Amino acid sequence: MWSKVRRANDRVSRRGLLATMGAGLIATTAGCVHPLPPPQGILLQKGIYAKNQDDQRVTVLQAGDNEISISDPLLQSKLPRAKESANTTIPESVHDRLKNRYKDIFYYVEVKKLNEHGPLVPTKSGEKPRYPAIGGKPKYNLSREEFGKVISGDRIEYTLNMFDSRKIDTLTVIIRKGMITKKQPISNENLPDGVDPYLIRVNHGSSDSPYGMEYYATEEAYQNAPIGSKSWFGVIYENRIKPTIQTFRPDPYGNL
C-alpha cells in the first residue's frame, strides 16, 4: 500500500531488520521465515521528558495537533521557529545543553495503532503478555534524530528495538497531510547530493491555526503539487537537511 515510499527507504528498512525480528514480527512456517507487515500507526503526539537530579520526571516539551507546550526555558527561546513553526527538530547543540540541565533526556511519540504489533503489554490476570489492540495508543521512546522527522497526524511505519519493544529504532515510512501554499524552483548551489532544486511550502494543522514547514521536493512532486489544496504526500529524510516530498498520494488508510 505504501510500496512506492517504502522503496525509497529500503536501505533504512534493511538496517532495521534486526529490530523487527526482536519485536516478534517474524513468522515461521514449514521451516521458512516470513516477515509480517511492520508496525503502523498514526502519530498523535510527540514530546520530550527528563529526569532531574532527584530522578523525578520533568516535562520538557509536548507537541500535538495544532498546539505545542514548552515547559523548559531553553526551548522556549528556540521554538516555535518563526518560518517553520511545525519544525520541532532539536539540534545536537540544544540537546547537549539540555543534557547539562538534567540527569537524562528522553524523546517519545504516542501512536494510535493501525495493526496489532508490539509492544507486549502484561495482562491484569498475569496471563501471557499481549499486543495492544488496533486503536491502542502506546508511547515509544526514540532517538533525537527520529523524533525530529515526525509531526502530529503522520501515518508511519516503524521498526522496534531488538532489546526494548517500547523503543522505535527506525521510521521506515512517513505519510503526511497539509495545505500546499507555495512552490518554487531554487538554486542547486550547496544543495545536498541527490536533492532536486525545488521547494514546497506546506501549512499543517487546522485552517484556524495553521503552522508551516518548508520541504525540498522531487521534480515529480514539484510538478504535481496542487497549490491551495490539502494533500497527502510521502516524506523522506535520508542525507537531507530538510525533509523532501517524494510523491503526492491518497491517504493509505482513508480518513482515520
PDB file of C-alpha atoms in Angstrom:
ATOM      1  CA  MET A   1       0.000   0.000   0.000  1.00  0.00           C
ATOM      2  CA  TRP A   2       2.873   2.322   0.789  1.00  0.00           C
ATOM      3  CA  SER A   3       5.246   0.447  -1.519  1.00  0.00           C
ATOM      4  CA  LYS A   4       6.441   3.464  -3.509  1.00  0.00           C
ATOM      5  CA  VAL A   5       7.508   5.369  -0.415  1.00  0.00           C
ATOM      6  CA  ARG A   6       8.830   2.189   1.213  1.00  0.00           C
ATOM      7  CA  ARG A   7      11.116   1.500  -1.760  1.00  0.00           C
ATOM      8  CA  ALA A   8      12.835   4.857  -1.187  1.00  0.00           C
ATOM      9  CA  ASN A   9      13.537   3.740   2.366  1.00  0.00           C
ATOM     10  CA  ASP A  10      14.640   0.159   1.644  1.00  0.00           C
ATOM     11  CA  ARG A  11      18.143   0.893   2.852  1.00  0.00           C
ATOM     12  CA  VAL A  12      16.731   2.152   6.152  1.00  0.00           C
ATOM     13  CA  SER A  13      14.388  -0.826   6.385  1.00  0.00           C
ATOM     14  CA  ARG A  14      17.216  -3.306   5.979  1.00  0.00           C
ATOM     15  CA  ARG A  15      19.110  -1.623   8.791  1.00  0.00           C
ATOM     16  CA  GLY A  16      16.038  -2.081  10.964  1.00  0.00           C
ATOM     17  CA  LEU A  17      15.572  -5.779  10.176  1.00  0.00           C
ATOM     18  CA  LEU A  18      17.160  -6.994  13.400  1.00  0.00           C
ATOM     19  CA  ALA A  19      14.925  -4.652  15.356  1.00  0.00           C
ATOM     20  CA  THR A  20      11.923  -6.046  13.531  1.00  0.00           C
ATOM     21  CA  MET A  21      12.965  -9.596  14.390  1.00  0.00           C
ATOM     22  CA  GLY A  22      13.407  -8.658  18.028  1.00  0.00           C
ATOM     23  CA  ALA A  23       9.907  -7.197  18.128  1.00  0.00           C
ATOM     24  CA  GLY A  24       8.435 -10.570  17.244  1.00  0.00           C
ATOM     25  CA  LEU A  25       7.370  -9.633  13.742  1.00  0.00           C
ATOM     26  CA  ILE A  26       8.757 -12.740  12.036  1.00  0.00           C
ATOM     27  CA  ALA A  27       6.522 -15.748  11.458  1.00  0.00           C
ATOM     28  CA  THR A  28       7.994 -19.187  10.702  1.00  0.00           C
ATOM     29  CA  THR A  29       6.113 -21.708   8.591  1.00  0.00           C
ATOM     30  CA  ALA A  30       7.444 -25.079   7.385  1.00  0.00           C
ATOM     31  CA  GLY A  31      10.991 -24.052   8.141  1.00  0.00           C
ATOM     32  CA  CYS A  32      10.763 -20.742   6.243  1.00  0.00           C
ATOM     33  CA  VAL A  33      10.898 -17.257   7.711  1.00  0.00           C
ATOM     34  CA  HIS A  34       8.258 -14.761   6.532  1.00  0.00           C
ATOM     35  CA  PRO A  35       8.389 -11.117   7.655  1.00  0.00           C
ATOM     36  CA  LEU A  36       4.948  -9.846   8.669  1.00  0.00           C
ATOM     37  CA  PRO A  37       3.795  -6.295   7.932  1.00  0.00           C
ATOM     38  CA  PRO A  38       5.707  -3.785  10.094  1.00  0.00           C
ATOM     39  CA  PRO A  39       4.017  -1.827  12.884  1.00  0.00           C
ATOM     40  CA  GLN A  40       1.886   1.000  11.504  1.00  0.00           C
ATOM     41  CA  GLY A  41       0.164   3.893  13.230  1.00  0.00           C
ATOM     42  CA  ILE A  42      -0.987   7.499  13.357  1.00  0.00           C
ATOM     43  CA  LEU A  43       1.223   9.822  15.368  1.00  0.00           C
ATOM     44  CA  LEU A  44      -0.927  11.585  17.964  1.00  0.00           C
ATOM     45  CA  GLN A  45       1.694  13.427  19.975  1.00  0.00           C
ATOM     46  CA  LYS A  46       5.435  13.787  20.423  1.00  0.00           C
ATOM     47  CA  GLY A  47       7.392  15.160  23.321  1.00  0.00           C
ATOM     48  CA  ILE A  48      10.473  15.333  25.487  1.00  0.00           C
ATOM     49  CA  TYR A  49      10.739  14.493  29.155  1.00  0.00           C
ATOM     50  CA  ALA A  50      13.708  14.480  31.500  1.00  0.00           C
ATOM     51  CA  LYS A  51      14.913  13.075  34.804  1.00  0.00           C
ATOM     52  CA  ASN A  52      16.221  15.703  37.199  1.00  0.00           C
ATOM     53  CA  GLN A  53      18.986  15.148  39.718  1.00  0.00           C
ATOM     54  CA  ASP A  54      16.433  13.676  42.153  1.00  0.00           C
ATOM     55  CA  ASP A  55      15.263  11.187  39.490  1.00  0.00           C
ATOM     56  CA  GLN A  56      11.922  12.961  39.214  1.00  0.00           C
ATOM     57  CA  ARG A  57      10.267  13.062  35.805  1.00  0.00           C
ATOM     58  CA  VAL A  58      10.050  16.543  34.291  1.00  0.00           C
ATOM     59  CA  THR A  59       8.020  17.505  31.204  1.00  0.00           C
ATOM     60  CA  VAL A  60      10.154  19.476  28.742  1.00  0.00           C
ATOM     61  CA  LEU A  61       8.012  19.659  25.576  1.00  0.00           C
ATOM     62  CA  GLN A  62       4.699  18.338  24.227  1.00  0.00           C
ATOM     63  CA  ALA A  63       3.626  18.814  20.614  1.00  0.00           C
ATOM     64  CA  GLY A  64       0.189  17.643  19.464  1.00  0.00           C
ATOM     65  CA  ASP A  65      -2.371  18.619  16.867  1.00  0.00           C
ATOM     66  CA  ASN A  66      -2.343  22.417  16.430  1.00  0.00           C
ATOM     67  CA  GLU A  67      -0.512  23.027  19.682  1.00  0.00           C
ATOM     68  CA  ILE A  68       2.894  22.960  21.279  1.00  0.00           C
ATOM     69  CA  SER A  69       3.578  23.246  25.009  1.00  0.00           C
ATOM     70  CA  ILE A  70       7.131  24.131  26.031  1.00  0.00           C
ATOM     71  CA  SER A  71       7.999  23.921  29.721  1.00  0.00           C
ATOM     72  CA  ASP A  72      11.763  24.368  29.566  1.00  0.00           C
ATOM     73  CA  PRO A  73      13.067  27.967  29.320  1.00  0.00           C
ATOM     74  CA  LEU A  74      15.887  26.935  26.986  1.00  0.00           C
ATOM     75  CA  LEU A  75      13.470  25.501  24.412  1.00  0.00           C
ATOM     76  CA  GLN A  76      11.091  28.426  24.846  1.00  0.00           C
ATOM     77  CA  SER A  77      13.792  30.595  23.312  1.00  0.00           C
ATOM     78  CA  LYS A  78      14.240  28.180  20.366  1.00  0.00           C
ATOM     79  CA  LEU A  79      10.687  27.058  19.479  1.00  0.00           C
ATOM     80  CA  PRO A  80       8.452  27.517  17.644  1.00  0.00           C
ATOM     81  CA  ARG A  81      10.555  28.670  14.709  1.00  0.00           C
ATOM     82  CA  ALA A  82       9.328  31.834  13.025  1.00  0.00           C
ATOM     83  CA  LYS A  83       9.473  30.489   9.450  1.00  0.00           C
ATOM     84  CA  GLU A  84       8.874  26.814  10.214  1.00  0.00           C
ATOM     85  CA  SER A  85       6.565  26.624  13.202  1.00  0.00           C
ATOM     86  CA  ALA A  86       5.834  22.921  12.554  1.00  0.00           C
ATOM     87  CA  ASN A  87       9.540  22.096  12.781  1.00  0.00           C
ATOM     88  CA  THR A  88      10.343  20.709  16.256  1.00  0.00           C
ATOM     89  CA  THR A  89      13.730  19.214  15.453  1.00  0.00           C
ATOM     90  CA  ILE A  90      16.259  19.552  18.277  1.00  0.00           C
ATOM     91  CA  PRO A  91      19.801  20.356  17.080  1.00  0.00           C
ATOM     92  CA  GLU A  92      22.660  18.498  18.745  1.00  0.00           C
ATOM     93  CA  SER A  93      23.884  21.723  20.355  1.00  0.00           C
ATOM     94  CA  VAL A  94      20.498  22.270  22.055  1.00  0.00           C
ATOM     95  CA  HIS A  95      20.346  18.613  23.080  1.00  0.00           C
ATOM     96  CA  ASP A  96      23.764  18.942  24.730  1.00  0.00           C
ATOM     97  CA  ARG A  97      22.606  21.991  26.672  1.00  0.00           C
ATOM     98  CA  LEU A  98      19.526  20.079  27.849  1.00  0.00           C
ATOM     99  CA  LYS A  99      21.753  17.209  28.979  1.00  0.00           C
ATOM    100  CA  ASN A 100      23.713  19.682  31.102  1.00  0.00           C
ATOM    101  CA  ARG A 101      20.474  20.794  32.771  1.00  0.00           C
ATOM    102  CA  TYR A 102      19.077  17.341  33.522  1.00  0.00           C
ATOM    103  CA  LYS A 103      20.268  13.911  34.573  1.00  0.00           C
ATOM    104  CA  ASP A 104      18.787  12.294  31.460  1.00  0.00           C
ATOM    105  CA  ILE A 105      16.732  13.286  28.400  1.00  0.00           C
ATOM    106  CA  PHE A 106      14.108  11.144  26.620  1.00  0.00           C
ATOM    107  CA  TYR A 107      12.280  11.687  23.318  1.00  0.00           C
ATOM    108  CA  TYR A 108       8.945   9.931  22.790  1.00  0.00           C
ATOM    109  CA  VAL A 109       5.941   9.616  20.478  1.00  0.00           C
ATOM    110  CA  GLU A 110       2.369   8.487  21.141  1.00  0.00           C
ATOM    111  CA  VAL A 111       0.920   6.383  18.319  1.00  0.00           C
ATOM    112  CA  LYS A 112      -2.597   5.175  17.506  1.00  0.00           C
ATOM    113  CA  LYS A 113      -2.013   1.645  16.282  1.00  0.00           C
ATOM    114  CA  LEU A 114      -3.279   0.513  12.879  1.00  0.00           C
ATOM    115  CA  ASN A 115      -2.222  -3.115  13.342  1.00  0.00           C
ATOM    116  CA  GLU A 116      -1.538  -5.388  16.296  1.00  0.00           C
ATOM    117  CA  HIS A 117       2.266  -5.376  16.505  1.00  0.00           C
ATOM    118  CA  GLY A 118       4.163  -4.638  19.811  1.00  0.00           C
ATOM    119  CA  PRO A 119       4.996  -3.716  22.418  1.00  0.00           C
ATOM    120  CA  LEU A 120       3.869  -6.587  24.628  1.00  0.00           C
ATOM    121  CA  VAL A 121       1.610  -5.460  27.483  1.00  0.00           C
ATOM    122  CA  PRO A 122       1.199  -7.600  30.654  1.00  0.00           C
ATOM    123  CA  THR A 123      -2.394  -8.591  31.371  1.00  0.00           C
ATOM    124  CA  LYS A 124      -4.019  -7.934  34.751  1.00  0.00           C
ATOM    125  CA  SER A 125      -4.674 -11.652  35.193  1.00  0.00           C
ATOM    126  CA  GLY A 126      -0.988 -12.442  34.880  1.00  0.00           C
ATOM    127  CA  GLU A 127      -1.506 -14.408  31.682  1.00  0.00           C
ATOM    128  CA  LYS A 128       0.822 -14.232  28.694  1.00  0.00           C
ATOM    129  CA  PRO A 129       1.503 -10.613  27.676  1.00  0.00           C
ATOM    130  CA  ARG A 130      -0.423  -9.407  24.651  1.00  0.00           C
ATOM    131  CA  TYR A 131      -0.005  -6.813  21.920  1.00  0.00           C
ATOM    132  CA  PRO A 132      -2.206  -3.688  22.168  1.00  0.00           C
ATOM    133  CA  ALA A 133      -5.306  -3.946  20.010  1.00  0.00           C
ATOM    134  CA  ILE A 134      -5.789  -1.938  16.860  1.00  0.00           C
ATOM    135  CA  GLY A 135      -6.660   1.565  18.035  1.00  0.00           C
ATOM    136  CA  GLY A 136      -4.471   1.264  21.134  1.00  0.00           C
ATOM    137  CA  LYS A 137      -2.260   4.251  21.937  1.00  0.00           C
ATOM    138  CA  PRO A 138       1.172   3.111  23.116  1.00  0.00           C
ATOM    139  CA  LYS A 139       4.052   5.504  23.742  1.00  0.00           C
ATOM    140  CA  TYR A 140       7.518   4.749  22.420  1.00  0.00           C
ATOM    141  CA  ASN A 141      10.887   6.285  23.140  1.00  0.00           C
ATOM    142  CA  LEU A 142      13.071   7.027  20.111  1.00  0.00           C
ATOM    143  CA  SER A 143      16.260   8.844  19.178  1.00  0.00           C
ATOM    144  CA  ARG A 144      16.536  12.611  18.831  1.00  0.00           C
ATOM    145  CA  GLU A 145      17.080  12.164  15.085  1.00  0.00           C
ATOM    146  CA  GLU A 146      13.918  10.080  14.549  1.00  0.00           C
ATOM    147  CA  PHE A 147      11.955  12.413  16.856  1.00  0.00           C
ATOM    148  CA  GLY A 148      12.766  15.317  14.544  1.00  0.00           C
ATOM    149  CA  LYS A 149      11.309  13.603  11.486  1.00  0.00           C
ATOM    150  CA  VAL A 150       7.643  13.441  12.512  1.00  0.00           C
ATOM    151  CA  ILE A 151       4.754  15.748  13.350  1.00  0.00           C
ATOM    152  CA  SER A 152       1.286  15.086  14.743  1.00  0.00           C
ATOM    153  CA  GLY A 153      -1.024  13.359  12.263  1.00  0.00           C
ATOM    154  CA  ASP A 154       1.685  11.494  10.360  1.00  0.00           C
ATOM    155  CA  ARG A 155       0.939   7.956   9.182  1.00  0.00           C
ATOM    156  CA  ILE A 156       4.071   5.973   9.980  1.00  0.00           C
ATOM    157  CA  GLU A 157       5.667   2.559   9.673  1.00  0.00           C
ATOM    158  CA  TYR A 158       8.487   1.732  12.057  1.00  0.00           C
ATOM    159  CA  THR A 159      10.738  -0.967  13.479  1.00  0.00           C
ATOM    160  CA  LEU A 160      11.107  -1.685  17.182  1.00  0.00           C
ATOM    161  CA  ASN A 161      14.324  -2.135  19.101  1.00  0.00           C
ATOM    162  CA  MET A 162      15.597  -5.718  19.348  1.00  0.00           C
ATOM    163  CA  PHE A 163      16.030  -5.499  23.121  1.00  0.00           C
ATOM    164  CA  ASP A 164      13.329  -2.968  24.046  1.00  0.00           C
ATOM    165  CA  SER A 165       9.925  -3.249  22.386  1.00  0.00           C
ATOM    166  CA  ARG A 166       8.957   0.165  23.782  1.00  0.00           C
ATOM    167  CA  LYS A 167      11.572   1.932  21.681  1.00  0.00           C
ATOM    168  CA  ILE A 168      11.364   2.773  17.964  1.00  0.00           C
ATOM    169  CA  ASP A 169      14.628   2.138  16.141  1.00  0.00           C
ATOM    170  CA  THR A 170      13.757   3.411  12.670  1.00  0.00           C
ATOM    171  CA  LEU A 171      10.884   5.226  10.972  1.00  0.00           C
ATOM    172  CA  THR A 172      10.675   3.461   7.625  1.00  0.00           C
ATOM    173  CA  VAL A 173       7.659   5.268   6.086  1.00  0.00           C
ATOM    174  CA  ILE A 174       6.167   8.711   6.765  1.00  0.00           C
ATOM    175  CA  ILE A 175       2.942   9.869   5.051  1.00  0.00           C
ATOM    176  CA  ARG A 176       1.810  13.422   5.861  1.00  0.00           C
ATOM    177  CA  LYS A 177      -1.045  15.811   5.077  1.00  0.00           C
ATOM    178  CA  GLY A 178      -1.008  19.560   4.583  1.00  0.00           C
ATOM    179  CA  MET A 179      -2.232  22.569   2.629  1.00  0.00           C
ATOM    180  CA  ILE A 180       0.130  23.323  -0.251  1.00  0.00           C
ATOM    181  CA  THR A 181       0.603  27.107  -0.196  1.00  0.00           C
ATOM    182  CA  LYS A 182       3.643  27.730  -2.387  1.00  0.00           C
ATOM    183  CA  LYS A 183       6.154  26.027  -4.661  1.00  0.00           C
ATOM    184  CA  GLN A 184       9.263  27.427  -6.292  1.00  0.00           C
ATOM    185  CA  PRO A 185      12.469  26.372  -8.046  1.00  0.00           C
ATOM    186  CA  ILE A 186      15.674  27.213  -6.181  1.00  0.00           C
ATOM    187  CA  SER A 187      19.371  27.344  -6.954  1.00  0.00           C
ATOM    188  CA  ASN A 188      21.043  23.952  -6.787  1.00  0.00           C
ATOM    189  CA  GLU A 189      24.171  25.542  -5.351  1.00  0.00           C
ATOM    190  CA  ASN A 190      25.107  23.979  -1.983  1.00  0.00           C
ATOM    191  CA  LEU A 191      22.213  21.523  -2.114  1.00  0.00           C
ATOM    192  CA  PRO A 192      22.873  18.049  -0.657  1.00  0.00           C
ATOM    193  CA  ASP A 193      23.665  15.307  -3.176  1.00  0.00           C
ATOM    194  CA  GLY A 194      20.594  13.828  -4.823  1.00  0.00           C
ATOM    195  CA  VAL A 195      18.257  16.698  -3.912  1.00  0.00           C
ATOM    196  CA  ASP A 196      16.281  18.299  -6.745  1.00  0.00           C
ATOM    197  CA  PRO A 197      16.258  22.156  -6.783  1.00  0.00           C
ATOM    198  CA  TYR A 198      12.645  22.682  -5.717  1.00  0.00           C
ATOM    199  CA  LEU A 199      10.913  23.914  -2.556  1.00  0.00           C
ATOM    200  CA  ILE A 200       7.311  23.428  -1.461  1.00  0.00           C
ATOM    201  CA  ARG A 201       5.697  25.349   1.412  1.00  0.00           C
ATOM    202  CA  VAL A 202       3.024  23.482   3.396  1.00  0.00           C
ATOM    203  CA  ASN A 203       0.663  24.524   6.193  1.00  0.00           C
ATOM    204  CA  HIS A 204      -0.216  21.812   8.703  1.00  0.00           C
ATOM    205  CA  GLY A 205      -2.887  21.717  11.392  1.00  0.00           C
ATOM    206  CA  SER A 206      -6.295  23.356  11.156  1.00  0.00           C
ATOM    207  CA  SER A 207      -7.195  26.262   8.904  1.00  0.00           C
ATOM    208  CA  ASP A 208      -7.852  28.372  12.033  1.00  0.00           C
ATOM    209  CA  SER A 209      -4.326  27.968  13.396  1.00  0.00           C
ATOM    210  CA  PRO A 210      -2.038  26.563  10.697  1.00  0.00           C
ATOM    211  CA  TYR A 211       1.646  26.016  11.296  1.00  0.00           C
ATOM    212  CA  GLY A 212       4.047  25.923   8.396  1.00  0.00           C
ATOM    213  CA  MET A 213       7.008  23.949   7.135  1.00  0.00           C
ATOM    214  CA  GLU A 214       9.303  24.050   4.106  1.00  0.00           C
ATOM    215  CA  TYR A 215      10.259  20.937   2.144  1.00  0.00           C
ATOM    216  CA  TYR A 216      12.591  20.042  -0.638  1.00  0.00           C
ATOM    217  CA  ALA A 217      10.713  18.301  -3.445  1.00  0.00           C
ATOM    218  CA  THR A 218      11.458  15.852  -6.209  1.00  0.00           C
ATOM    219  CA  GLU A 219      10.755  17.091  -9.709  1.00  0.00           C
ATOM    220  CA  GLU A 220       7.686  14.827  -9.864  1.00  0.00           C
ATOM    221  CA  ALA A 221       6.305  16.232  -6.609  1.00  0.00           C
ATOM    222  CA  TYR A 222       7.036  19.812  -7.678  1.00  0.00           C
ATOM    223  CA  GLN A 223       5.186  19.384 -10.984  1.00  0.00           C
ATOM    224  CA  ASN A 224       2.189  17.715  -9.298  1.00  0.00           C
ATOM    225  CA  ALA A 225       1.946  19.925  -6.187  1.00  0.00           C
ATOM    226  CA  PRO A 226      -1.694  21.118  -6.004  1.00  0.00           C
ATOM    227  CA  ILE A 227      -1.438  24.722  -4.783  1.00  0.00           C
ATOM    228  CA  GLY A 228      -4.351  25.631  -2.493  1.00  0.00           C
ATOM    229  CA  SER A 229      -5.342  22.035  -1.786  1.00  0.00           C
ATOM    230  CA  LYS A 230      -4.896  19.736   1.216  1.00  0.00           C
ATOM    231  CA  SER A 231      -2.969  16.703   0.066  1.00  0.00           C
ATOM    232  CA  TRP A 232      -1.222  13.601   1.391  1.00  0.00           C
ATOM    233  CA  PHE A 233       2.416  13.096   0.495  1.00  0.00           C
ATOM    234  CA  GLY A 234       5.322  10.796   1.240  1.00  0.00           C
ATOM    235  CA  VAL A 235       8.281  12.297   3.140  1.00  0.00           C
ATOM    236  CA  ILE A 236      11.889  11.105   3.048  1.00  0.00           C
ATOM    237  CA  TYR A 237      14.801  12.393   5.146  1.00  0.00           C
ATOM    238  CA  GLU A 238      17.926  10.389   4.493  1.00  0.00           C
ATOM    239  CA  ASN A 239      21.012  12.504   3.648  1.00  0.00           C
ATOM    240  CA  ARG A 240      18.980  15.716   3.675  1.00  0.00           C
ATOM    241  CA  ILE A 241      18.968  18.757   5.939  1.00  0.00           C
ATOM    242  CA  LYS A 242      15.282  19.346   5.143  1.00  0.00           C
ATOM    243  CA  PRO A 243      12.637  16.700   4.593  1.00  0.00           C
ATOM    244  CA  THR A 244      11.848  16.003   0.942  1.00  0.00           C
ATOM    245  CA  ILE A 245       8.368  15.481  -0.502  1.00  0.00           C
ATOM    246  CA  GLN A 246       8.798  12.442  -2.697  1.00  0.00           C
ATOM    247  CA  THR A 247       5.339  11.998  -4.167  1.00  0.00           C
ATOM    248  CA  PHE A 248       1.704  13.021  -3.653  1.00  0.00           C
ATOM    249  CA  ARG A 249      -0.664  10.142  -2.929  1.00  0.00           C
ATOM    250  CA  PRO A 250      -4.026   9.352  -1.306  1.00  0.00           C
ATOM    251  CA  ASP A 251      -4.252   8.657   2.425  1.00  0.00           C
ATOM    252  CA  PRO A 252      -3.408   4.923   2.541  1.00  0.00           C
ATOM    253  CA  TYR A 253      -5.950   4.223   5.282  1.00  0.00           C
ATOM    254  CA  GLY A 254      -8.793   6.569   4.487  1.00  0.00           C
ATOM    255  CA  ASN A 255      -9.975   9.215   6.950  1.00  0.00           C
ATOM    256  CA  LEU A 256      -8.814   7.630  10.219  1.00  0.00           C
TER     257      LEU A 256
END
